[in-house]
Amino acid sequence: MKKRAWKILATSLLAVSTAVVLGACGSGSKKSSSGSNDNLPDSPYKVSKETPAWKSDDRKNNTLTWYVNADWWNKEYGKDYITKTIKKDLNLNIKFITGDDTKLNTYFASGDMPDIVTIGDPNSKVARTAKQWAYPLQDLATKYDPYFYKVARKDTLNWYKLDGKSYGYPNYSNTAADYKSGNILPRDAFIIRKDVLDAIGDQDFTTPEGFIKGMQAIKTKFPKLTPFGFNDFSGGNSSLENVVQDMLGVPITTKANKYYDRDLDSDYLTWLNAFREVHSDGNISDDSFTDDSDAFNEKVSNGQYATIMMGSDVNHGTNLQDFASKNPNSKYVAINGIQSTKGNEPTLSQAGISGWLISYISNKTKNPAKAIQLFEYLLSDKGQMLVSFGEKGKMYTQASNGQVTWTKFANNVQLNEPTKWQKDYRIGEFILFGHDRYKALNKSSYVEAVWQMQDWGKKYLKPQFKIENIAPDPSTQESRALSAVQTNWSTTMVSLIRSKDKAEFDANVAKYKKFQKDNNISGINKIRNEKIQENIKKLNE
Amino acid sequence: MLEEQIQHERRPNKFVNWCREWIHQWQLQSMVIPGIIFMVIFNFIPIYGLTLAFKSYSVTSTMADAPWVQFQNFKTIISDKYFWQSVQNTVGISAIKLIIEFFLPIILAILIFELKWTPFKKVVQTITYLPHFLSWIILGGMLITWLSSNGMMNQVLNALGISVHTNYMLDGNKYWWIASLSDVWKEAGWGTILYLATMSKIDPTYYEAAEMDGASKLRQIWSITIPEMTNIISLNLILSVSGLFNSNLDQTLVLMNSQNQPKAEVINSYVYRVGLTQGDFSYATAVGLGVSIISVILLIVTNQITKKLNDNQSVL
């Protein structure tokens, strides 16, 4: 009898769970698959091309939810000067939500979308299918806020076009014009401790032979230091891959605009072989391959490395500054080093036209007019100056050439009340639409320790837009193969440097080439070539 | 005939009785409800997600809308070299762990049990439990430093006159041992708890009688302690064998680097990388489902074997 009761209980449980599951599916399938936009509500105010719409929209108490796919984003709103001003100017309350990919996927699966969605990966499925879930910015701008066209960069909008319309707008998107203007600054450099540089006499770090000799010289004079260091491997292949390739000016495509495998460039391999010799001399520490970012940061701020191939000096600014402030005579400086054996100039890269975090307006939003106003506001000169520098007059002054300097008051707060600087003023932190072209107006946006490094590389900046986002779409066979190839390359690259002799080095290269072949590299490259062509087309529009 | 009829007539009665009893115990029964709700929400409903393994899902469509692809994902797994590598590593590391981590806690528990001086016993227990409470993030960071070229390991060796400056974490061939031994160090003490609890239940008169008969300590352990623990030992064996395909994601994510990856990648970290990092959810679900099925088979097989060894009684 017990059995029967159990059966009843089990059946009812099953029924309940099925009902719940079906209910969940039901709400999911309701989601429409196409984003038709002809049903946009009429504009509640008079639209003008010449003035920003937020000035004529007098609706009160607007609220938008803004999902940022980054757990570190600060969700405070309306407490600091910057968001207070946004709140007042736009009559807008923003509810920030943060999360990771799992949470983002839950939103999509449930169909219950936030009004604005910010994601980090332009290559992701979410970004590639934006048509299904986001409003085209052009439709919204034309209908509610044509002033948007004045503040958004045409190049950037073109870059994010899917079938003729753009759905997302990135922050830190640098256009070709930005690269030309000199308003954006490089971030990579070969740096050396000044006391080391002075002590080792005349050394030439630009050629492989000179580099090996120079490291030996450092070892003899400074036995306690590690002669050569580079970024940690936790977030990728350290600075030994792309950054070194940029230093050597390895081409990004062939002359015919086909994909070029920079990892197998002969110039680059010559240098990897030089690093191998440096390693076998004991002048690269094996620990550099296992250190995480904390360990690397600590070593930088202690000046543990005599020289560093520094990728992204700005991100390591605090540590560099830390060391420089304590040891002004031995601070790190950028010098010419690691240069092409074929006479190529360095082609340093920076954030590209794809930018960093991309914001979309969901086609489920009830207030599309306010959302596009917010985009327009944040992209306008007013918004950019506000998020970069805060209140004019009180925090900063601007000279006629555009250069910005902090006021005495701002300097004082920054130096003595860092919590207030962050909490009450939130300067340099509200970056969802931030751009380098504004940040660079103020030299003090960067710590003093990196100024010389930035100056060193300024003339070498070159865009690499053509090869941005050219990886195969996720979940395809090619994407899986590419992931295998990349995993193998990470292992191979370190193995190359740790090879005992040239013969082992060559064998490792050959093994990698074979691995590429076995993993459909020709299929991957075919897709890359197609995407390069698409990119070129977009850039020429 | 008559008896049958009586039984037949009784039948509804019995059920009614059962219901009555159930209603009578409603306070007690209702305590189960939160547990059942929890199970339904977190264990039953997610089962629906397993359909992803047979679909081609992308995050922007719903699970229901994703097209069916039958066994396509499983076919891809078969030819995926990295998957098989991760299986090999998982089984390799688990096997070492299984052998050491299964016997060591038993021995350790007996040793602790035989300690007579309580303060010392407490100290030993605390010290052996301690690593269990540290997360792998901390422990892994410590291990990496200890095994680095100027780390504790090499400093000890150097002090003994052996001059070495190897970074052990870069040596893939040593990784299985690093992973399994560090896990043993972390968990062995904690593993003794169940055994100690069982041992404290053994009737002390057995030992007194054995002593009277002149049995040595070892004889007592062999003939009293171990037989008394058979059930719990076989239960632990079943659980560890069925966990052969389980791997330690936290540990792997901390200890893995580009050099030891071919030996360090385990199924869990592979699923994590493919599913979450590369967004290939269907494929990752298929891998997870496959591994679960193998684990269930292992569980059933070991249960059968231990049943045979245990006079046809299952300990599950």
Coordinates of C-alpha atoms in Angstrom, one line a residue, chain A residues 48-528:
Chain A
S48 CA 14.9 68.9 -33.5
K49 CA 18.2 68.2 -35.3
E50 CA 19.9 71.2 -33.7
T51 CA 19.3 70.6 -30.0
P52 CA 19.7 67.5 -27.8
A53 CA 16.3 66.0 -27.2
W54 CA 16.8 65.8 -23.4
K55 CA 16.5 69.6 -23.3
S56 CA 12.9 69.5 -24.7
D57 CA 11.7 66.3 -23.0
D58 CA 10.1 67.5 -19.8
R59 CA 8.6 64.2 -18.7
K60 CA 9.5 63.6 -15.0
N61 CA 10.5 60.4 -13.1
N62 CA 11.8 58.3 -15.9
T63 CA 13.4 55.0 -14.9
L64 CA 15.7 52.7 -16.9
T65 CA 17.3 49.5 -15.9
W66 CA 20.9 49.2 -17.2
Y67 CA 22.5 45.7 -17.1
V68 CA 26.3 45.8 -17.1
N69 CA 27.9 42.4 -17.8
A70 CA 30.8 43.0 -15.4
D71 CA 30.6 42.3 -11.7
W72 CA 33.1 45.0 -10.8
W73 CA 30.8 47.8 -12.1
N74 CA 29.8 50.2 -9.3
K75 CA 26.0 50.2 -9.1
E76 CA 25.7 53.5 -7.2
Y77 CA 23.5 56.1 -8.9
G78 CA 22.6 59.6 -7.9
K79 CA 25.0 59.9 -5.0
D80 CA 28.1 61.3 -6.7
Y81 CA 28.4 64.5 -8.7
I82 CA 28.5 62.8 -12.1
T83 CA 25.4 60.6 -11.8
K84 CA 23.6 63.4 -9.9
T85 CA 24.1 65.6 -12.9
I86 CA 22.9 62.9 -15.3
K87 CA 19.8 62.4 -13.0
K88 CA 19.0 66.1 -13.0
D89 CA 19.6 66.9 -16.6
L90 CA 17.7 63.9 -18.0
N91 CA 15.1 63.5 -15.3
L92 CA 16.2 60.0 -15.2
N93 CA 16.7 57.3 -12.6
I94 CA 18.9 54.4 -13.5
K95 CA 18.9 51.1 -11.8
F96 CA 22.2 49.4 -12.4
I97 CA 22.3 45.6 -12.5
T98 CA 25.6 43.7 -12.8
G99 CA 26.4 40.1 -13.5
D100 CA 28.3 37.6 -15.5
D101 CA 27.6 35.6 -18.6
T102 CA 25.3 33.2 -16.7
K103 CA 23.1 36.1 -15.6
L104 CA 23.0 37.6 -19.0
N105 CA 22.0 34.2 -20.5
T106 CA 19.2 34.0 -17.9
Y107 CA 17.8 37.3 -19.1
F108 CA 17.8 36.1 -22.7
A109 CA 16.2 32.8 -21.8
S110 CA 13.5 34.4 -19.8
G111 CA 12.8 37.2 -22.3
D112 CA 12.5 39.7 -19.5
M113 CA 15.2 42.1 -20.7
P114 CA 16.7 45.2 -19.0
D115 CA 16.3 48.5 -20.9
I116 CA 20.0 48.9 -21.7
V117 CA 22.5 46.0 -21.9
T118 CA 26.3 46.5 -21.8
I119 CA 28.5 43.6 -22.8
G120 CA 32.2 43.2 -23.4
D121 CA 32.7 40.9 -26.3
P122 CA 31.8 42.1 -29.8
N123 CA 32.6 38.6 -31.0
S124 CA 30.0 36.9 -28.8
K125 CA 26.8 35.3 -30.0
V126 CA 24.9 38.0 -28.0
A127 CA 26.5 40.8 -30.0
R128 CA 26.2 39.0 -33.3
T129 CA 22.4 38.4 -32.9
A130 CA 21.7 41.9 -31.6
K131 CA 19.2 42.4 -34.4
Q132 CA 16.9 40.0 -32.6
W133 CA 16.8 41.8 -29.3
A134 CA 18.0 45.4 -29.6
Y135 CA 16.7 48.5 -31.4
P136 CA 18.7 49.9 -34.2
L137 CA 20.3 53.1 -32.9
Q138 CA 19.6 54.9 -36.2
D139 CA 15.8 54.2 -35.9
L140 CA 15.8 55.6 -32.4
A141 CA 17.9 58.6 -33.2
T142 CA 15.9 59.6 -36.2
K143 CA 12.6 59.3 -34.3
Y144 CA 13.6 60.7 -30.9
D145 CA 17.0 62.4 -30.9
P146 CA 18.6 63.3 -34.3
Y147 CA 21.3 65.2 -32.4
F148 CA 22.7 61.8 -31.7
Y149 CA 24.2 61.8 -35.2
K150 CA 26.3 64.9 -34.2
V151 CA 27.9 63.2 -31.2
A152 CA 28.3 59.6 -32.4
R153 CA 31.3 58.8 -34.5
K154 CA 30.3 57.8 -38.0
D155 CA 33.2 55.3 -38.3
T156 CA 32.2 53.6 -35.0
L157 CA 28.5 53.4 -36.0
N158 CA 29.5 51.9 -39.4
W159 CA 31.8 49.4 -37.6
Y160 CA 28.9 48.1 -35.6
K161 CA 26.4 47.9 -38.5
L162 CA 24.6 44.6 -39.0
D163 CA 22.8 44.6 -42.3
G164 CA 22.9 48.4 -42.6
K165 CA 22.0 49.4 -39.1
S166 CA 24.0 49.8 -35.9
Y167 CA 22.7 48.2 -32.7
G168 CA 25.4 48.8 -30.2
Y169 CA 27.8 51.7 -29.3
P170 CA 31.1 51.0 -27.7
N171 CA 33.2 53.0 -25.2
Y172 CA 36.9 53.6 -25.9
S173 CA 36.4 53.2 -29.6
N174 CA 39.3 54.8 -31.4
T175 CA 38.8 55.8 -35.0
A176 CA 41.4 56.3 -37.7
A177 CA 41.1 60.0 -37.1
D178 CA 41.9 59.5 -33.4
Y179 CA 45.0 57.6 -34.3
K180 CA 46.1 60.4 -36.7
S181 CA 45.3 63.2 -34.3
G182 CA 47.9 62.1 -31.7
N183 CA 45.1 62.4 -29.1
I184 CA 45.4 58.8 -28.0
L185 CA 48.4 57.5 -26.4
P186 CA 50.3 54.2 -26.8
R187 CA 50.4 51.7 -23.9
D188 CA 53.2 49.3 -24.7
A189 CA 57.0 49.8 -24.3
F190 CA 60.2 48.1 -23.6
I191 CA 61.2 49.6 -20.2
I192 CA 64.4 49.4 -18.1
R193 CA 65.3 50.6 -14.6
K194 CA 67.2 53.9 -14.9
D195 CA 69.9 52.9 -12.5
V196 CA 70.5 49.7 -14.4
L197 CA 70.7 51.6 -17.7
D198 CA 73.3 54.0 -16.3
A199 CA 75.4 51.2 -14.8
I200 CA 75.6 48.8 -17.7
G201 CA 77.2 51.2 -20.1
D202 CA 76.5 51.2 -23.8
Q203 CA 74.2 48.3 -24.6
D204 CA 72.1 47.7 -27.7
F205 CA 68.8 46.1 -26.9
T206 CA 67.4 46.6 -30.4
T207 CA 69.0 43.5 -32.0
P208 CA 68.7 39.9 -30.8
E209 CA 72.5 39.5 -30.3
G210 CA 72.7 42.8 -28.4
F211 CA 69.7 41.9 -26.3
I212 CA 71.3 38.6 -25.2
K213 CA 74.5 40.4 -24.4
G214 CA 72.7 43.2 -22.6
M215 CA 70.9 40.8 -20.4
Q216 CA 74.2 39.1 -19.5
A217 CA 75.7 42.5 -18.6
I218 CA 72.7 43.2 -16.3
K219 CA 73.1 39.8 -14.6
T220 CA 76.8 40.5 -13.9
K221 CA 76.2 44.0 -12.5
F222 CA 72.9 43.2 -10.7
P223 CA 72.9 39.6 -9.7
K224 CA 69.9 40.1 -7.4
L225 CA 67.5 41.3 -10.2
T226 CA 65.8 39.3 -12.8
P227 CA 67.2 40.7 -16.0
F228 CA 64.1 40.3 -18.2
G229 CA 60.5 40.2 -17.2
F230 CA 57.1 40.4 -19.0
N231 CA 53.4 40.4 -18.2
D232 CA 51.8 37.5 -16.4
F233 CA 50.1 34.7 -18.4
S234 CA 46.8 34.6 -16.5
G235 CA 44.9 36.7 -19.1
G236 CA 46.5 35.3 -22.3
N237 CA 49.9 35.0 -23.8
S238 CA 51.6 37.7 -21.7
S239 CA 53.2 40.5 -23.6
L240 CA 55.4 38.1 -25.5
E241 CA 52.9 37.6 -28.3
N242 CA 51.0 40.6 -29.7
V243 CA 53.0 43.2 -28.0
V244 CA 56.4 41.9 -29.2
Q245 CA 54.9 41.5 -32.6
D246 CA 53.8 45.1 -32.6
M247 CA 57.2 46.2 -31.4
L248 CA 58.7 44.3 -34.4
G249 CA 56.1 45.8 -36.8
V250 CA 55.0 42.3 -37.9
P251 CA 52.4 42.9 -40.7
I252 CA 48.8 42.3 -39.7
T253 CA 47.7 41.1 -43.1
T254 CA 49.5 40.1 -46.3
K255 CA 49.8 42.7 -49.0
A256 CA 46.7 41.3 -50.6
N257 CA 44.7 41.8 -47.4
K258 CA 44.7 38.1 -46.5
Y259 CA 45.1 36.8 -43.0
Y260 CA 48.8 36.7 -41.9
D261 CA 49.9 34.3 -39.2
R262 CA 51.9 36.7 -37.1
D263 CA 53.0 33.9 -34.7
L264 CA 55.0 32.2 -37.4
D265 CA 56.6 35.4 -38.8
S266 CA 60.3 34.8 -39.3
D267 CA 61.3 38.1 -37.6
Y268 CA 59.2 37.2 -34.5
L269 CA 60.6 33.6 -34.4
T270 CA 64.1 35.1 -34.5
W271 CA 63.3 37.1 -31.4
L272 CA 61.6 34.2 -29.6
N273 CA 64.9 32.3 -30.3
A274 CA 66.8 35.2 -28.7
F275 CA 64.5 34.9 -25.7
R276 CA 65.3 31.2 -25.6
E277 CA 69.0 32.1 -25.3
V278 CA 68.3 34.6 -22.6
H279 CA 66.3 32.0 -20.8
S280 CA 69.0 29.4 -21.0
D281 CA 71.5 31.9 -19.7
G282 CA 69.3 32.0 -16.7
N283 CA 68.2 35.6 -17.4
I284 CA 64.5 34.9 -17.6
S285 CA 63.0 33.4 -14.5
D286 CA 60.8 30.3 -15.0
D287 CA 58.5 31.9 -12.3
S288 CA 57.5 34.5 -14.9
F289 CA 55.5 31.7 -16.6
T290 CA 53.6 30.7 -13.5
D291 CA 53.2 34.1 -11.7
D292 CA 49.6 35.4 -11.6
S293 CA 48.8 39.1 -12.0
D294 CA 49.2 39.8 -8.3
A295 CA 52.7 38.3 -8.3
F296 CA 53.7 40.2 -11.4
N297 CA 52.3 43.5 -10.0
E298 CA 54.2 43.0 -6.8
K299 CA 57.4 42.4 -8.6
V300 CA 56.9 45.5 -10.7
S301 CA 56.2 47.7 -7.7
N302 CA 59.3 46.2 -6.1
G303 CA 61.5 46.8 -9.1
Q304 CA 62.3 43.1 -9.2
Y305 CA 62.9 43.1 -13.0
A306 CA 65.8 45.1 -14.6
T307 CA 63.9 45.3 -17.9
I308 CA 60.3 44.6 -18.8
M309 CA 58.5 44.1 -22.0
M310 CA 55.5 46.0 -20.7
G311 CA 52.1 45.5 -22.2
S312 CA 49.6 48.1 -21.1
D313 CA 51.7 50.4 -18.9
V314 CA 48.6 52.4 -18.1
N315 CA 47.0 49.4 -16.3
H316 CA 50.2 48.9 -14.4
G317 CA 50.5 52.6 -13.7
T318 CA 49.9 52.3 -10.0
N319 CA 52.7 49.8 -9.6
L320 CA 55.1 51.7 -11.8
Q321 CA 54.3 54.9 -9.9
D322 CA 54.7 53.1 -6.6
F323 CA 58.3 52.1 -7.5
A324 CA 59.1 55.4 -9.1
S325 CA 58.0 57.4 -6.0
K326 CA 60.1 55.3 -3.7
N327 CA 63.1 55.1 -5.9
P328 CA 63.2 58.2 -8.1
N329 CA 66.7 57.4 -9.4
S330 CA 65.9 54.0 -10.6
K331 CA 62.4 54.4 -12.0
Y332 CA 61.5 52.6 -15.2
V333 CA 62.0 54.4 -18.5
A334 CA 61.2 53.3 -22.1
I335 CA 64.1 52.8 -24.5
N336 CA 64.5 51.4 -28.0
G337 CA 64.6 47.7 -27.7
I338 CA 63.3 44.5 -29.3
Q339 CA 63.2 45.8 -32.8
S340 CA 62.7 44.3 -36.2
T341 CA 65.7 42.5 -37.8
K342 CA 64.2 43.5 -41.2
G343 CA 64.0 47.2 -40.6
N344 CA 60.2 47.4 -39.9
E345 CA 59.1 50.3 -37.7
P346 CA 57.1 49.4 -34.5
T347 CA 53.3 49.4 -35.1
L348 CA 52.0 49.8 -31.6
S349 CA 48.3 49.2 -31.1
Q350 CA 45.7 50.6 -28.8
A351 CA 42.1 50.0 -28.2
G352 CA 40.7 49.7 -31.7
I353 CA 37.6 50.8 -33.3
S354 CA 35.7 48.0 -31.6
G355 CA 36.3 49.6 -28.3
W356 CA 35.7 47.8 -25.1
L357 CA 32.2 47.7 -23.5
I358 CA 29.3 47.9 -25.9
S359 CA 25.9 49.2 -24.9
Y360 CA 22.6 48.2 -26.6
I361 CA 19.1 49.4 -26.1
S362 CA 16.7 46.5 -25.7
N363 CA 13.7 46.3 -28.0
K364 CA 11.7 45.5 -24.9
T365 CA 12.2 48.9 -23.4
K366 CA 9.2 51.0 -22.6
N367 CA 11.1 54.2 -22.9
P368 CA 13.2 54.1 -26.0
A369 CA 13.3 57.9 -26.3
K370 CA 14.9 58.3 -22.9
A371 CA 17.4 55.5 -23.6
I372 CA 18.7 57.1 -26.8
Q373 CA 18.8 60.5 -25.1
L374 CA 21.0 59.0 -22.5
F375 CA 23.3 57.6 -25.2
E376 CA 23.4 61.0 -26.9
Y377 CA 24.0 62.8 -23.6
L378 CA 26.9 60.6 -22.6
L379 CA 28.5 60.8 -26.0
S380 CA 28.2 64.6 -26.3
D381 CA 31.0 66.9 -25.4
K382 CA 29.1 67.9 -22.2
G383 CA 28.7 64.3 -21.1
Q384 CA 32.3 63.3 -22.0
M385 CA 33.8 66.2 -20.1
L386 CA 31.4 65.4 -17.2
V387 CA 32.4 61.8 -16.8
S388 CA 36.1 62.4 -17.4
F389 CA 36.7 65.4 -15.3
G390 CA 33.6 66.3 -13.2
E391 CA 32.4 69.8 -12.5
K392 CA 34.0 72.6 -14.6
G393 CA 35.6 75.3 -12.6
K394 CA 35.5 73.4 -9.4
M395 CA 37.4 70.4 -10.5
Y396 CA 39.1 71.4 -13.7
T397 CA 39.9 74.3 -16.0
Q398 CA 40.2 74.1 -19.7
A399 CA 42.7 76.2 -21.8
S400 CA 41.8 77.5 -25.3
N401 CA 43.7 74.6 -26.9
G402 CA 41.4 72.1 -25.1
Q403 CA 44.0 71.0 -22.6
V404 CA 42.5 70.3 -19.2
T405 CA 44.2 70.8 -15.8
W406 CA 42.9 69.9 -12.4
T407 CA 42.2 72.8 -10.0
K408 CA 44.0 73.1 -6.8
F409 CA 40.9 71.8 -5.0
A410 CA 40.8 68.7 -7.2
N411 CA 44.4 68.0 -6.8
N412 CA 44.0 68.3 -3.1
V413 CA 41.0 65.9 -2.9
Q414 CA 42.8 63.4 -5.2
L415 CA 45.9 63.4 -3.1
N416 CA 44.5 63.5 0.4
E417 CA 41.0 62.1 0.2
P418 CA 41.0 59.3 -2.2
T419 CA 37.7 57.9 -0.9
K420 CA 35.9 61.2 -1.4
W421 CA 37.5 61.4 -4.9
Q422 CA 35.9 58.1 -5.8
K423 CA 32.7 58.3 -3.8
D424 CA 31.6 61.9 -4.1
Y425 CA 33.2 62.8 -7.5
R426 CA 33.6 59.3 -9.2
I427 CA 36.2 60.8 -11.6
G428 CA 37.5 58.5 -14.3
E429 CA 35.2 55.7 -13.1
F430 CA 31.9 56.2 -15.0
I431 CA 33.4 54.7 -18.2
L432 CA 30.5 53.1 -20.0
F433 CA 30.8 55.7 -22.7
G434 CA 34.3 57.0 -21.9
H435 CA 36.7 57.7 -24.6
D436 CA 40.5 58.2 -24.7
R437 CA 40.2 61.3 -26.9
Y438 CA 38.8 63.1 -23.9
K439 CA 40.8 61.3 -21.2
A440 CA 44.0 62.3 -23.0
L441 CA 43.1 66.0 -22.7
N442 CA 44.4 65.9 -19.2
K443 CA 47.9 64.6 -18.8
S444 CA 47.2 63.8 -15.1
S445 CA 44.6 61.2 -16.3
Y446 CA 47.7 59.0 -16.3
V447 CA 50.2 58.6 -13.5
E448 CA 53.5 60.5 -14.0
A449 CA 55.5 57.3 -14.2
V450 CA 54.1 56.4 -17.6
W451 CA 54.4 59.8 -19.3
Q452 CA 57.8 59.2 -20.7
M453 CA 56.7 55.7 -22.0
Q454 CA 53.7 57.3 -23.7
D455 CA 55.9 59.9 -25.3
W456 CA 58.3 57.3 -26.5
G457 CA 55.7 55.3 -28.4
K458 CA 53.5 58.1 -29.7
K459 CA 54.9 58.1 -33.2
Y460 CA 54.5 54.4 -33.6
L461 CA 50.7 54.0 -33.1
K462 CA 49.0 52.3 -36.0
P463 CA 45.4 51.0 -36.2
Q464 CA 44.8 47.3 -36.6
F465 CA 41.0 47.7 -37.4
K466 CA 41.2 45.3 -40.3
I467 CA 41.9 42.3 -38.1
E468 CA 39.5 43.1 -35.3
N469 CA 36.8 40.4 -34.5
I470 CA 37.8 38.0 -37.3
A471 CA 37.5 34.8 -35.2
P472 CA 35.0 32.2 -36.5
D473 CA 31.5 32.4 -34.9
P474 CA 31.2 30.6 -31.6
S475 CA 29.8 27.0 -31.5
T476 CA 31.0 26.3 -35.1
Q477 CA 33.5 23.6 -35.9
E478 CA 36.0 26.2 -36.9
S479 CA 35.7 28.0 -33.6
R480 CA 36.4 24.8 -31.7
A481 CA 39.4 24.1 -33.9
L482 CA 40.7 27.6 -33.4
S483 CA 40.4 27.3 -29.7
A484 CA 42.4 24.0 -29.9
V485 CA 45.1 25.8 -32.0
Q486 CA 45.2 28.7 -29.6
T487 CA 45.6 26.4 -26.6
N488 CA 48.4 24.6 -28.4
W489 CA 50.1 27.9 -29.3
S490 CA 50.1 29.0 -25.7
T491 CA 51.9 25.8 -24.7
T492 CA 54.2 26.0 -27.7
M493 CA 55.2 29.6 -27.2
V494 CA 56.4 29.0 -23.7
S495 CA 58.1 25.7 -24.8
L496 CA 59.9 27.6 -27.5
I497 CA 61.5 30.0 -25.0
R498 CA 62.2 27.1 -22.6
S499 CA 63.8 24.9 -25.4
K500 CA 67.3 23.7 -24.6
D501 CA 68.8 24.3 -28.0
K502 CA 67.9 25.6 -31.5
A503 CA 67.1 22.0 -32.7
E504 CA 64.5 21.6 -30.0
F505 CA 63.2 25.1 -30.8
D506 CA 62.8 24.2 -34.5
A507 CA 61.2 20.9 -33.7
N508 CA 58.6 22.7 -31.5
V509 CA 57.8 25.1 -34.3
A510 CA 57.4 22.2 -36.8
K511 CA 55.1 20.4 -34.3
Y512 CA 52.9 23.5 -34.0
K513 CA 52.7 23.9 -37.8
K514 CA 51.6 20.3 -38.0
F515 CA 49.0 20.8 -35.3
Q516 CA 47.6 23.8 -37.2
K517 CA 47.3 21.7 -40.3
D518 CA 45.6 18.8 -38.4
N519 CA 43.1 21.2 -37.0
N520 CA 41.6 22.8 -40.1
I521 CA 43.7 25.9 -40.1
S522 CA 42.8 26.5 -43.8
G523 CA 39.1 26.5 -42.9
I524 CA 39.7 28.9 -40.1
N525 CA 41.8 31.2 -42.3
K526 CA 39.1 31.2 -45.0
I527 CA 36.6 32.6 -42.4
R528 CA 39.2 35.1 -41.2

